[in-house]
Short mmCIF file of C-alpha atoms and ligand atoms in Angstrom, two decimals:
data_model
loop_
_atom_site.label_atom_id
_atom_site.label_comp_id
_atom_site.label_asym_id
_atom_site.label_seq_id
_atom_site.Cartn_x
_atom_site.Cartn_y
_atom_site.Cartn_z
CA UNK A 1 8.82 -7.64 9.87
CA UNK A 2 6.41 -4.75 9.20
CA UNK A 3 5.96 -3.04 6.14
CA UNK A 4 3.74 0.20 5.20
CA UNK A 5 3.51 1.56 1.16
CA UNK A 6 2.63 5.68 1.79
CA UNK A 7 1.94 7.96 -1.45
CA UNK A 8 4.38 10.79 -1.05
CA UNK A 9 2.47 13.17 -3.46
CA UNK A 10 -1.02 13.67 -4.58
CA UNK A 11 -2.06 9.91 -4.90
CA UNK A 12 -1.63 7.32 -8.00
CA UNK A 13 1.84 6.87 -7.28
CA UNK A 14 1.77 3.48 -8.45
CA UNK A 15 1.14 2.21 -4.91
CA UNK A 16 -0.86 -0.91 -5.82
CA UNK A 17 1.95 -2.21 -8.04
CA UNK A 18 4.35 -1.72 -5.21
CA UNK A 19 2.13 -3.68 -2.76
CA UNK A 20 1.69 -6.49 -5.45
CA UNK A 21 5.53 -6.92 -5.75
CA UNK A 22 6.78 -6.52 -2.18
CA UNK A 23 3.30 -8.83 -1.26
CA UNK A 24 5.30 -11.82 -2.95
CA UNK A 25 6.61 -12.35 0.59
CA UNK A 26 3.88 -10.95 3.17
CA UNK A 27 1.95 -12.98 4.83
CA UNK A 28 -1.14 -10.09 5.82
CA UNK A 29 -1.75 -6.94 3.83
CA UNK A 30 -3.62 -4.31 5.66
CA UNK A 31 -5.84 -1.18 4.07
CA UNK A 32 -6.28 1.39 7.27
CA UNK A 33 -8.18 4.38 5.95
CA UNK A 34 -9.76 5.74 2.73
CA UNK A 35 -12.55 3.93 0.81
CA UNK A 36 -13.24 3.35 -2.71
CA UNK A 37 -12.06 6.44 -3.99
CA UNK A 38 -8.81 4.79 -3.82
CA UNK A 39 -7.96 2.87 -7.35
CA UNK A 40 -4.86 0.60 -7.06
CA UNK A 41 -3.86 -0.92 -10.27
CA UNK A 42 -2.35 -3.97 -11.14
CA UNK A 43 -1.09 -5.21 -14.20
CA UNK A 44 0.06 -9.63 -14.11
CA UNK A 45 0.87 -10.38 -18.06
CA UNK A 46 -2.33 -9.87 -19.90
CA UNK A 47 -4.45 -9.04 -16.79
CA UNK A 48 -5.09 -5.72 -15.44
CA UNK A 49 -6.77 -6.00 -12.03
CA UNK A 50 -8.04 -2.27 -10.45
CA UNK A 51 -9.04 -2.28 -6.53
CA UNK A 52 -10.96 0.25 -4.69
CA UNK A 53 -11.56 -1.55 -1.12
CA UNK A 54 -9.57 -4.47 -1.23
CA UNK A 55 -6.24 -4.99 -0.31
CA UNK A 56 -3.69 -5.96 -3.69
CA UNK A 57 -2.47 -8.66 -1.79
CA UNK A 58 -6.09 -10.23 -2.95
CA UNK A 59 -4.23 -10.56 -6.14
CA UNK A 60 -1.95 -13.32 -4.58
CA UNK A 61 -4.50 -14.70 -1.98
CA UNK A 62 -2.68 -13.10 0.77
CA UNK A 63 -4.85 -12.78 4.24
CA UNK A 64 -6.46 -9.31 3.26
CA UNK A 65 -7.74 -7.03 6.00
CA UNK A 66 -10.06 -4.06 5.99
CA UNK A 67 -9.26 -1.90 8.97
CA UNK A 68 -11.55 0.26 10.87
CA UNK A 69 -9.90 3.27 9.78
CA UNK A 70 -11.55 2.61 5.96
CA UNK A 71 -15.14 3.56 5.27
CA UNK A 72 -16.79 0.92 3.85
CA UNK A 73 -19.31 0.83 0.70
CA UNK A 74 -20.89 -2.59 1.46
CA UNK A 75 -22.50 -1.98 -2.21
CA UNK A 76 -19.28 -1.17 -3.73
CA UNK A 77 -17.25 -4.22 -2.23
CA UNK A 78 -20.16 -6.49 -3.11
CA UNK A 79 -19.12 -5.19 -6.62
CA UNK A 80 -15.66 -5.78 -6.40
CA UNK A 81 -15.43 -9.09 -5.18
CA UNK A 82 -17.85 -10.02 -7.55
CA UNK A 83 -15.45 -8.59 -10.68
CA UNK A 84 -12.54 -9.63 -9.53
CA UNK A 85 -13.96 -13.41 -8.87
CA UNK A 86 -14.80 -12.92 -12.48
CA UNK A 87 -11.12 -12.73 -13.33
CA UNK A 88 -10.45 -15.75 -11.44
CA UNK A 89 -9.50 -14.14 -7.68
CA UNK A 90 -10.37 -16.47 -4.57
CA UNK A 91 -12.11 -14.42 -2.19
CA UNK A 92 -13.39 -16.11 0.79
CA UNK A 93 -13.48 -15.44 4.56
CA UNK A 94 -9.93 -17.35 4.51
CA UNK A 95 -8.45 -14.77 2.73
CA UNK A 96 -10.60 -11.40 3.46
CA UNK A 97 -11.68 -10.15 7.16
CA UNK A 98 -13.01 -6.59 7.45
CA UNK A 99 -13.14 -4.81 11.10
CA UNK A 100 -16.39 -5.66 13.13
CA UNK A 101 -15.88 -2.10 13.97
CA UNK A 102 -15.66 -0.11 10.13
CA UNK A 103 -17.87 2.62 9.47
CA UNK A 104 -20.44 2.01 6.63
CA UNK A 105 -21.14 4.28 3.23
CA UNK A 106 -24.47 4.45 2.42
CA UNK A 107 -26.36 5.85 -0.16
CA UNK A 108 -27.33 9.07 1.38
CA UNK A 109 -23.71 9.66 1.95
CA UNK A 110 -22.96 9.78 -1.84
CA UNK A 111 -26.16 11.90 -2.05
CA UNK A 112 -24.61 14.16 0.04
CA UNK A 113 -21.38 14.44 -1.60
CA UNK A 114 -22.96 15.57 -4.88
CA UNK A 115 -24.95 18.10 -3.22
CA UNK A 116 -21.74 19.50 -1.17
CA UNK A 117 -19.49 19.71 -4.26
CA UNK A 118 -22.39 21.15 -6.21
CA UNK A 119 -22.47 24.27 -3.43
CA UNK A 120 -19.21 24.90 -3.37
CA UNK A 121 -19.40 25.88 -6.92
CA UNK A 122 -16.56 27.27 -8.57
CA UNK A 123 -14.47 26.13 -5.37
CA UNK A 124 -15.47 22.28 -5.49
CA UNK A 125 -12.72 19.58 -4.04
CA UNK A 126 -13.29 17.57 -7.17
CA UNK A 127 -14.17 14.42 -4.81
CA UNK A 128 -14.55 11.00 -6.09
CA UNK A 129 -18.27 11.33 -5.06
CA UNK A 130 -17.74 8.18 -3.44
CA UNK A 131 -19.55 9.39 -0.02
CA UNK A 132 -16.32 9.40 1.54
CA UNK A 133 -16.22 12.92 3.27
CA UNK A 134 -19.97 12.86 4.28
CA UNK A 135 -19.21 9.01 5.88
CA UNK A 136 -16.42 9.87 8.08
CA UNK A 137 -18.45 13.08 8.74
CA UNK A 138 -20.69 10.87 10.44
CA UNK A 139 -18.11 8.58 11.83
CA UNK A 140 -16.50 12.01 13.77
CA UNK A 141 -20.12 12.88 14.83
CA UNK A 142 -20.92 9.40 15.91
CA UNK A 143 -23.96 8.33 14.33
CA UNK A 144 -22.09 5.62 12.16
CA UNK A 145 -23.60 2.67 10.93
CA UNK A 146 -20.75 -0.33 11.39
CA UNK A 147 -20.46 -3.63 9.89
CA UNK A 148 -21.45 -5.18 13.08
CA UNK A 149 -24.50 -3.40 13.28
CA UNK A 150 -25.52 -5.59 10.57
CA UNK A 151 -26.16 -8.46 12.45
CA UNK A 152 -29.06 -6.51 14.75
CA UNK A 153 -31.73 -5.62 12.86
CA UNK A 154 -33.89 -3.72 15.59
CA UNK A 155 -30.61 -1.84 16.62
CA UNK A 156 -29.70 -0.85 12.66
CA UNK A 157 -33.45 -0.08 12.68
CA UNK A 158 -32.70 2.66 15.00
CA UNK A 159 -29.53 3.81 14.14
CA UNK A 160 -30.65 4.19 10.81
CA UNK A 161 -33.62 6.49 11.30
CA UNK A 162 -31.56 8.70 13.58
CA UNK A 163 -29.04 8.62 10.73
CA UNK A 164 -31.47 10.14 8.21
CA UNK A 165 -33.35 12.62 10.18
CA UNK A 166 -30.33 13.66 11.04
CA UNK A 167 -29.82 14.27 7.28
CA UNK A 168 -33.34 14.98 6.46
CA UNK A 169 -32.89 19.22 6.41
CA UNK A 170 -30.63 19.36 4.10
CA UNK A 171 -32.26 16.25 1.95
CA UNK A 172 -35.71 18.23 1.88
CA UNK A 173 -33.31 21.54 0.99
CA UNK A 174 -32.68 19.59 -2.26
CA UNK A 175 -35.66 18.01 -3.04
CA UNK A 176 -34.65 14.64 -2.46
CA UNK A 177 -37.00 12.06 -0.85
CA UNK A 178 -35.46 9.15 1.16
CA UNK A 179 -37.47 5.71 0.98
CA UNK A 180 -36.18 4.55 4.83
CA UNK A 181 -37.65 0.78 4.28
CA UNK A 182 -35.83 0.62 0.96
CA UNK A 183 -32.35 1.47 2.23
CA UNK A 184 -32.98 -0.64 5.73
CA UNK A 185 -34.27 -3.69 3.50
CA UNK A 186 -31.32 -3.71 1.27
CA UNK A 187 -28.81 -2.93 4.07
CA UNK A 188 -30.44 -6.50 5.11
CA UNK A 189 -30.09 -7.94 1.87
CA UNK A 190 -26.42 -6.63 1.38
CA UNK A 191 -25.28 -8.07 5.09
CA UNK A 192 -25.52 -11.44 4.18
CA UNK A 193 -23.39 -10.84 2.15
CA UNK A 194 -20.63 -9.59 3.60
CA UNK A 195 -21.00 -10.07 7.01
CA UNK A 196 -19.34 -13.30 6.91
CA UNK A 197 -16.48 -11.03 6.53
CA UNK A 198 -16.67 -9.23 9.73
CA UNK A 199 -13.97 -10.18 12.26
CA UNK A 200 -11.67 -8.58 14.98
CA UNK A 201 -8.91 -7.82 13.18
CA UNK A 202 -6.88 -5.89 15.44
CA UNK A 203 -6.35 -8.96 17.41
CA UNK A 204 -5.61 -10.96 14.18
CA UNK A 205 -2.90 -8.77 13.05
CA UNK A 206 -1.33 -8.02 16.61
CA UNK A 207 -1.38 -11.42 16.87
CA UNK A 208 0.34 -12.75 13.54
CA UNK A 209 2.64 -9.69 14.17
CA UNK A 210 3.87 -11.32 17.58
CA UNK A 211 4.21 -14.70 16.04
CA UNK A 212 6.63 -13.67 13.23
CA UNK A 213 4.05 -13.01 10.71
CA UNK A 214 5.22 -10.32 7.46
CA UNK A 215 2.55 -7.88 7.63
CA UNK A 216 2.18 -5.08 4.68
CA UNK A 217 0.36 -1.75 5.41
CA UNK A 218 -1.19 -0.29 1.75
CA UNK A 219 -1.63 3.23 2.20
CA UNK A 220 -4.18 4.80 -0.54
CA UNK A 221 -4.10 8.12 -1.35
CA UNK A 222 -0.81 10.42 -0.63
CA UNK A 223 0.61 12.21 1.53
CA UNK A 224 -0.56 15.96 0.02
CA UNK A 225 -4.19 14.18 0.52
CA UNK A 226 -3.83 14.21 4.06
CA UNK A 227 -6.78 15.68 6.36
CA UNK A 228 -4.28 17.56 8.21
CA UNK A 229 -0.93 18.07 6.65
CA UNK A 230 -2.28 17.84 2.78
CA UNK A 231 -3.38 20.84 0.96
CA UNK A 232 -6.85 21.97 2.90
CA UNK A 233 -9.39 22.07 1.83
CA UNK A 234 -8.43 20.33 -1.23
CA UNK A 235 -7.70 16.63 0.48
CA UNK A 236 -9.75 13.61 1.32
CA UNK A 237 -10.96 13.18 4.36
CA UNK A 238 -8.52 10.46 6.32
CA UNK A 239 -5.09 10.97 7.65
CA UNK A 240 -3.24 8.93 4.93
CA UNK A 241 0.13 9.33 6.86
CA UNK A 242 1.67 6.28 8.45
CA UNK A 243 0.87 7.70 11.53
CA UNK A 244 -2.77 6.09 11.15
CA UNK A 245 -1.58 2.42 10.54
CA UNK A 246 -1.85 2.39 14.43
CA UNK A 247 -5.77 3.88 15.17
CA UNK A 248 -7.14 2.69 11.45
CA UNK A 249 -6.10 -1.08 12.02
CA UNK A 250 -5.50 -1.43 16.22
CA UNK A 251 -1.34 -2.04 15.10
CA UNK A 252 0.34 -1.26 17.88
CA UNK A 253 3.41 -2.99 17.47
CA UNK A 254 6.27 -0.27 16.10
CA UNK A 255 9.80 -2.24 15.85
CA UNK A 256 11.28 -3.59 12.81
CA UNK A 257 9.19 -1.44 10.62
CA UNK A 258 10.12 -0.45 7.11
CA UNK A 259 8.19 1.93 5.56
CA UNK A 260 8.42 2.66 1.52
CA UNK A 261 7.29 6.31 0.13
CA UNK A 262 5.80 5.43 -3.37
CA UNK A 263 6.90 8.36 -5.32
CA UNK A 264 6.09 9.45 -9.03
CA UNK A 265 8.98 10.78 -11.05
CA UNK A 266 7.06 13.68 -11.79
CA UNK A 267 3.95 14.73 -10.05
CA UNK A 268 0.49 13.88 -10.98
CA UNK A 269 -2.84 15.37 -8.95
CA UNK A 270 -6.41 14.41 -9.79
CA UNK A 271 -9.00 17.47 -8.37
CA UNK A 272 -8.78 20.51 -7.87
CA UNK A 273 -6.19 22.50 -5.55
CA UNK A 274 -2.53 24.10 -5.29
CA UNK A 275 -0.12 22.16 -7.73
CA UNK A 276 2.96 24.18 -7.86
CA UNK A 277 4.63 22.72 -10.83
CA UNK A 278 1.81 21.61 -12.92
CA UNK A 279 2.57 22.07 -16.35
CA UNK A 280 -0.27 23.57 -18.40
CA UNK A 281 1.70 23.13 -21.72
CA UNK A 282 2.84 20.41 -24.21
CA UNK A 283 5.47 18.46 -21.81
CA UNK A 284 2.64 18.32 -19.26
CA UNK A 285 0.22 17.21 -22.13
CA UNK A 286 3.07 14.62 -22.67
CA UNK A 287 3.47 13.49 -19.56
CA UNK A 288 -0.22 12.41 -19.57
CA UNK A 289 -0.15 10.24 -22.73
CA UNK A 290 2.80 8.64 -21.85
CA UNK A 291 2.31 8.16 -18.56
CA UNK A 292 -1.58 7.32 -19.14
CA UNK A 293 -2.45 9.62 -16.49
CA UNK A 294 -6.64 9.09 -16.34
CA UNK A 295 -7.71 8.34 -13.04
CA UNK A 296 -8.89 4.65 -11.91
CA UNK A 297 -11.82 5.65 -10.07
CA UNK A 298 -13.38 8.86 -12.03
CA UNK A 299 -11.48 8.11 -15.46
CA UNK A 300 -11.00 11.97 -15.03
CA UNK A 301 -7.41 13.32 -16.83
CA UNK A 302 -4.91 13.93 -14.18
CA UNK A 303 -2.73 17.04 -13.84
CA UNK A 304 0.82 16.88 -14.72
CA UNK A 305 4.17 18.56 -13.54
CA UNK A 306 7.52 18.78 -12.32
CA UNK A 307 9.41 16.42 -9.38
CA UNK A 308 8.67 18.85 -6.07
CA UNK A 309 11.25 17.14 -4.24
CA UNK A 310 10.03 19.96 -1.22
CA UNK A 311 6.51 18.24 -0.59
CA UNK A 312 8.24 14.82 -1.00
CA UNK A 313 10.83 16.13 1.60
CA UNK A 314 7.84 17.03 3.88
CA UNK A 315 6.31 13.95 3.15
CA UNK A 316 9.11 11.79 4.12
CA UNK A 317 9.88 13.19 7.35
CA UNK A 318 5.76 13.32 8.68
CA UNK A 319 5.66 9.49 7.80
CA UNK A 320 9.12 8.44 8.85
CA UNK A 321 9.78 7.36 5.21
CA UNK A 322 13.02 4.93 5.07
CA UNK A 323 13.05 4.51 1.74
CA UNK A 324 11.59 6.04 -1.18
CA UNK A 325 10.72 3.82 -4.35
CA UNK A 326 10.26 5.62 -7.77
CA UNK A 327 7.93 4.79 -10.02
CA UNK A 328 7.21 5.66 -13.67
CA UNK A 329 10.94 6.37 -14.59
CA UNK A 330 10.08 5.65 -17.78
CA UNK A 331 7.54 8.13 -18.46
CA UNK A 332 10.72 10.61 -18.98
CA UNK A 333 12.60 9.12 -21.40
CA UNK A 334 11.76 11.16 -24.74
CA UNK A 335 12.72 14.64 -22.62
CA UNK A 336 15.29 16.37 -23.70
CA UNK A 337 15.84 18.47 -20.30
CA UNK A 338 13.99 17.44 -17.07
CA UNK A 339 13.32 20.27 -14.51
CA UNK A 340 13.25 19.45 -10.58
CA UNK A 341 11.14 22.11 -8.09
CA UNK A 342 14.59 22.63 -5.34
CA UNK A 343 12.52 25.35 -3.21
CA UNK A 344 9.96 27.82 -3.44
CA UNK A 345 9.92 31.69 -3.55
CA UNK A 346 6.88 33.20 -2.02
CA UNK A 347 6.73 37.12 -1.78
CA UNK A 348 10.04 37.08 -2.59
CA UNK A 349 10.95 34.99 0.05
CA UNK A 350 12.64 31.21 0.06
CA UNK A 351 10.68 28.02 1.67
CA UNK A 352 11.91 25.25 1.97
CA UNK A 353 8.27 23.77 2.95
CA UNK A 354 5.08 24.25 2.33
CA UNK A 355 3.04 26.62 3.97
CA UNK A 356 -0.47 25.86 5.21
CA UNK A 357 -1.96 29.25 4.32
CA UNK A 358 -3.96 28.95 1.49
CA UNK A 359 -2.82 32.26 0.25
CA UNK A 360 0.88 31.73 0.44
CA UNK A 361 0.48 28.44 -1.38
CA UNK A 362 -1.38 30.11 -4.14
CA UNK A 363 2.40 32.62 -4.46
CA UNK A 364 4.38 29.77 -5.08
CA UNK A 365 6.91 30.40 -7.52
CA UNK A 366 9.24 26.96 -8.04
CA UNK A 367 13.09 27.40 -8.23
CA UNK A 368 13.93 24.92 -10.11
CA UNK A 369 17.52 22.72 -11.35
CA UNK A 370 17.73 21.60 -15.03
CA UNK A 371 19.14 18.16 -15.80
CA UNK A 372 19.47 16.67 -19.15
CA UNK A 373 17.46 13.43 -20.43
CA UNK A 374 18.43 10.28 -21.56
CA UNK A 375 16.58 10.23 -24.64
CA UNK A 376 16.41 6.39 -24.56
CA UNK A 377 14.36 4.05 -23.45
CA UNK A 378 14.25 2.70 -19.75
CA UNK A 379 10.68 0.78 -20.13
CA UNK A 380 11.21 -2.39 -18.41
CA UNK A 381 14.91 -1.98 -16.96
CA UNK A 382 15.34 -4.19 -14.10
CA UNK A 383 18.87 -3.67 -13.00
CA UNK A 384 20.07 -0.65 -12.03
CA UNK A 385 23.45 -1.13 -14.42
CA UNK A 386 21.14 -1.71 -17.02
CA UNK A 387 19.99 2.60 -16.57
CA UNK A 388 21.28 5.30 -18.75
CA UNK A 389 24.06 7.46 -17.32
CA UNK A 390 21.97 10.16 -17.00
CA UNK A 391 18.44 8.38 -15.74
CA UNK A 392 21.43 7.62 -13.02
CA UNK A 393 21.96 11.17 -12.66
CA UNK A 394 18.65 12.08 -12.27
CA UNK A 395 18.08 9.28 -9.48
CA UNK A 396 20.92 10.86 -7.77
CA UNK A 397 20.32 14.37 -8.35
CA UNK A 398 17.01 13.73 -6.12
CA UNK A 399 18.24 11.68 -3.43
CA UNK A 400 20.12 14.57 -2.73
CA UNK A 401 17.35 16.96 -2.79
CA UNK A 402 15.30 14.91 -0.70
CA UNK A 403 17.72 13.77 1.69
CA UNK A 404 16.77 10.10 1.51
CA UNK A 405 17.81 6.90 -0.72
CA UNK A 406 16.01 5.69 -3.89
CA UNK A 407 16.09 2.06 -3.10
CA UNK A 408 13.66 0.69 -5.80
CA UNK A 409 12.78 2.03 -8.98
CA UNK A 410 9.75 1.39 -11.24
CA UNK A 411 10.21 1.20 -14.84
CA UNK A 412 7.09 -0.30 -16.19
CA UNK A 413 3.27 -1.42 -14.82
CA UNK A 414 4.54 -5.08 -14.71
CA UNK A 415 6.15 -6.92 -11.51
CA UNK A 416 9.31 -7.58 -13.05
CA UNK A 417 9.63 -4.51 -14.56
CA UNK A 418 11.61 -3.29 -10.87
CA UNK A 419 14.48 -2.55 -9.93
CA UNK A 420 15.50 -3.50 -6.49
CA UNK A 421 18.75 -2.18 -5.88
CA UNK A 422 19.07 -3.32 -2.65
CA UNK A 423 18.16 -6.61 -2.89
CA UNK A 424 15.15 -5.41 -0.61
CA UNK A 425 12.60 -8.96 -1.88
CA UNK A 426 16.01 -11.07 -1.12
CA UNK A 427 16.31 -10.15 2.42
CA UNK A 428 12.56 -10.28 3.56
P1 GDP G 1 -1.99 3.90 -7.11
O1 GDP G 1 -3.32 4.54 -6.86
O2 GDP G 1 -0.89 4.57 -6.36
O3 GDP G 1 -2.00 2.41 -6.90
O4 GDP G 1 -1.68 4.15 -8.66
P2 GDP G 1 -2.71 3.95 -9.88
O5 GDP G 1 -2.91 2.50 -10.09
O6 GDP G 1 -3.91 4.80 -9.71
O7 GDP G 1 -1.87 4.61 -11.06
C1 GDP G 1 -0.59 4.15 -11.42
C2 GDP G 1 -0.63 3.69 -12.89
O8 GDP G 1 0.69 3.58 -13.38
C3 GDP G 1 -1.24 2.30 -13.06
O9 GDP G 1 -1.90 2.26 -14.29
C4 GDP G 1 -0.02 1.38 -13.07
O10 GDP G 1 -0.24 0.19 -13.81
C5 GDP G 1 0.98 2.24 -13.77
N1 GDP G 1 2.38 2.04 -13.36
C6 GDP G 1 2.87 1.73 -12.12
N2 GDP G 1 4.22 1.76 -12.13
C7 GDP G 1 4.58 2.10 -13.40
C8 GDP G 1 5.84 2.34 -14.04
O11 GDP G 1 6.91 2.26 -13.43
N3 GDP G 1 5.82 2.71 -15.36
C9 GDP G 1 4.65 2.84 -16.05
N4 GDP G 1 4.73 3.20 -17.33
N5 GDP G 1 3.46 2.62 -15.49
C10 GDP G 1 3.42 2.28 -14.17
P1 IMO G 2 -5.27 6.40 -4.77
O1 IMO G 2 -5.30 5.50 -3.56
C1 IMO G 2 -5.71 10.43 -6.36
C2 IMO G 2 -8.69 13.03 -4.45
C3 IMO G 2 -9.91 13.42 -5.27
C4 IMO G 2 -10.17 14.81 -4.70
C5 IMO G 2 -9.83 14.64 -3.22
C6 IMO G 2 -11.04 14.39 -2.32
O2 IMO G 2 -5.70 5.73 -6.02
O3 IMO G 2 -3.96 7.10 -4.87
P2 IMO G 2 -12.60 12.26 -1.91
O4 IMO G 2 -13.51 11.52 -2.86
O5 IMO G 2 -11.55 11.43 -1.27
O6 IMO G 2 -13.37 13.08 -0.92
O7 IMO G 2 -11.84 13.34 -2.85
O8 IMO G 2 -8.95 13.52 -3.15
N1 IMO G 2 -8.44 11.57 -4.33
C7 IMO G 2 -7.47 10.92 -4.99
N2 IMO G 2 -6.58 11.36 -5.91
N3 IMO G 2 -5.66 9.16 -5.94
C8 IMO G 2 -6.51 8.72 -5.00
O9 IMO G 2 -6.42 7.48 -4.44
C9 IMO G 2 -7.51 9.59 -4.50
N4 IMO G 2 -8.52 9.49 -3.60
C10 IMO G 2 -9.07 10.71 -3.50
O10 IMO G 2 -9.61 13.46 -6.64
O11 IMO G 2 -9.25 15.73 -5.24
MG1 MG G 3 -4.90 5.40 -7.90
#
């Protein structure tokens, strides 16, 4: 049985804590695209464990895979495994294998990404400034560095200088000077240590996957993210629709696959872009010290607003959602009324989507339902009896809007604090 976590909204769903909980019974978890601008958070009694690169199922010393649909910050992983060991996580080559063929981050691509953002000016993307966009920029034009280069050092010799006088115009634009030995000696230094990572994982996972093997996908980012269906140009630069399980890990087996749309009770969005039903008043303000909304990666405060069950619709249906788990319930429950976006009016006319055109998007006006709160707590609940009437209500109110059943809910950071009200964990 197959299993992929998508975010259905602007990222920070809750996605890691998902992929902890259902990871209890996989046997692989897989990350297929994005980088380290992802940050996955886990919370296991007193420990909080945050991951950029690595799978969560590192958490439970799960076989972890890096597909070649991430870009990989050999720097920034060094990092990670190096924390997380801290806290007491095995990471080995049993437990962590990382496509021969993944595209590398280097420095010069987080150079880059400072100096792009800084020219857009007023109309930045608000990136992570993690490299990301410049490194797949290179994948698409292929000049990539990949892991397996590592192990040649006349051919990353090569590869390399091409790489940065490829780069040097716009370097020399800036006034920044590029020491080529430094970077090539410490890409040496760095591939010892991780190139005992590098392995073909395509045929790993295709093969556990015929043999009976439970195999988790962890999405990062969400679905409003996405290169192509998110909200251009204000996106990362990956497809983070299920759609690229297949080309960002070499998948290609499609039967018996569930796949899980993490979904915040509200919506959250870290950057800059379209965000129809932000809040830019006290119960947005709320939402944000309640809900602790500061991003993992940039610590930057995240924007806060309404459900919009239309871009969760949307998301559903481009990723073949089949069940939709909500997080953060509990974030809610001092509201007295809770508002839900039910369709948009643009020049006075209805959508029931969302258009592309980046002038249409910025006429949104939300139609939206009122439903009262529950005005008790939820924080915790792990059976769905256990809910207010009227957190019930809610639930219900936006299956029906977006057409799809809430099958798990999230009520807290913790594993427990779940519930599965289809006995999802029981039948895996
Ligand atoms: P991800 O990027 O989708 O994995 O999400 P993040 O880790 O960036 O942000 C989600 C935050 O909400 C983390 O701090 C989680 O510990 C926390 N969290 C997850 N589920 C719940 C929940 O149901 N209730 C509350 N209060 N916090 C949650
Ligand atoms: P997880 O996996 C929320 C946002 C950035 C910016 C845009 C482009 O934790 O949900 P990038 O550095 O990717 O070029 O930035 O995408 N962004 C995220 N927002 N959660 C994430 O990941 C994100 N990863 C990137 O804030 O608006
Ligand atoms: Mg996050």
């Amino acid at each position: 049985m197959f299993y992929t976590i998508i975010g259905t909204q602007w990222g920070d769903e809750g996605k890691g804590k998902i992929v902890d909980w259902l990871s209890s019974k996989a046997d692989w978890v897989v990350r297929f695209q994005g980088g380290n601008n992802a940050g996955h958070t886990i919370k296991v009694d007193n420990s909080i464990y945050k991951l950029n690169l690595l799978p969560s199922g590192i958490i439970r010393n799960k076989k972890c895979v890096i597909g070649n649909g991430v870009v990989l910050d050999p720097w920034a992983l060094n990092n990670e495994i190096l924390n997380l060991q801290k806290q007491g996580i095995k990471i080995t080559k049993k437990n962590l294998f990382i496509a021969e063929n993944v595209c590398l981050i280097l420095p010069i691509h987080k150079i880059i990404d400072e100096i792009n953002e800084t020219s857009r000016g007023d109309e930045n993307i608000g990136t992570t400034k993690k490299g990301i966009g410049p490194a797949y920029e290179d994948k698409v034009g292929r000049r990539a560095i990949r892991l397996c280069d590592l192990s040649s050092p006349d051919l990353l010799k090569k590869k390399l200088n091409k790489l940065i006088n490829f780069h040097k115009p716009r370097l020399i634009e800036n006034n920044i000077k590029i020491d080529f030995s430094l970077i090539y000696n410490e890409l040496l230094t760095i591939a010892k240590t991780i190139i005992e990572y590098n392995s073909p994982v395509w045929k790993q996972i295709n093969d556990a996957g015929e043999k009976g093997d439970i195999i988790l996908f962890e999405g990062a980012q969400g679905s409003l993210l996405d290169i192509d269906f998110g909200t251009y140009p204000y996106v990362t630069s990956s497809n983070t629709s299920s759609g690229q399980i297949f080309s960002g890990s070499g998948f290609g087996i499609k039967n018996n696959h569930t796949i899980l749309g993490i979904t915040k009770a509200y919506t959250t969005r870290v950057g800059s872009g379209p965000f129809p039903t932000e809040l830019n008043n006290e119960i947005g303000e709320h939402l944000g010290n309640k809900g602790q909304e500061f991003g993992t990666v940039t610590k930057r405060k995240r924007r806060c607003g309404w459900f919009d069950s239309i871009l969760v619709k949307q998301a559903i249906k481009i990723s073949g959602i089949t069940d939709v788990v909500l997080t953060k319930l509990d974030v809610l429950d001092e509201l007295e009324v809770i508002k839900v976006c039910v369709g948009y009016k643009i020049n006075n006319n209805n959508f029931d989507y969302l258009p592309f055109s980046e002038s249409l998007q910025a006429s949104i006006e939300p139609i939206y339902e009122s439903l009262p709160g529950w005005q008790t707590s939820t924080f915790g609940i792990s059976s769905w009896d256990n809910l207010p009437v009227n957190a019930k209500k809610y639930i219900e109110f936006l299956e029906n809007t977006i057409g799809l059943k809430i099958s798990i809910i999230s009520t807290g950071p913790e594993r427990l604090e779940t519930i599965d009200k289809n006995k999802l964990l029981d039948t895996i």
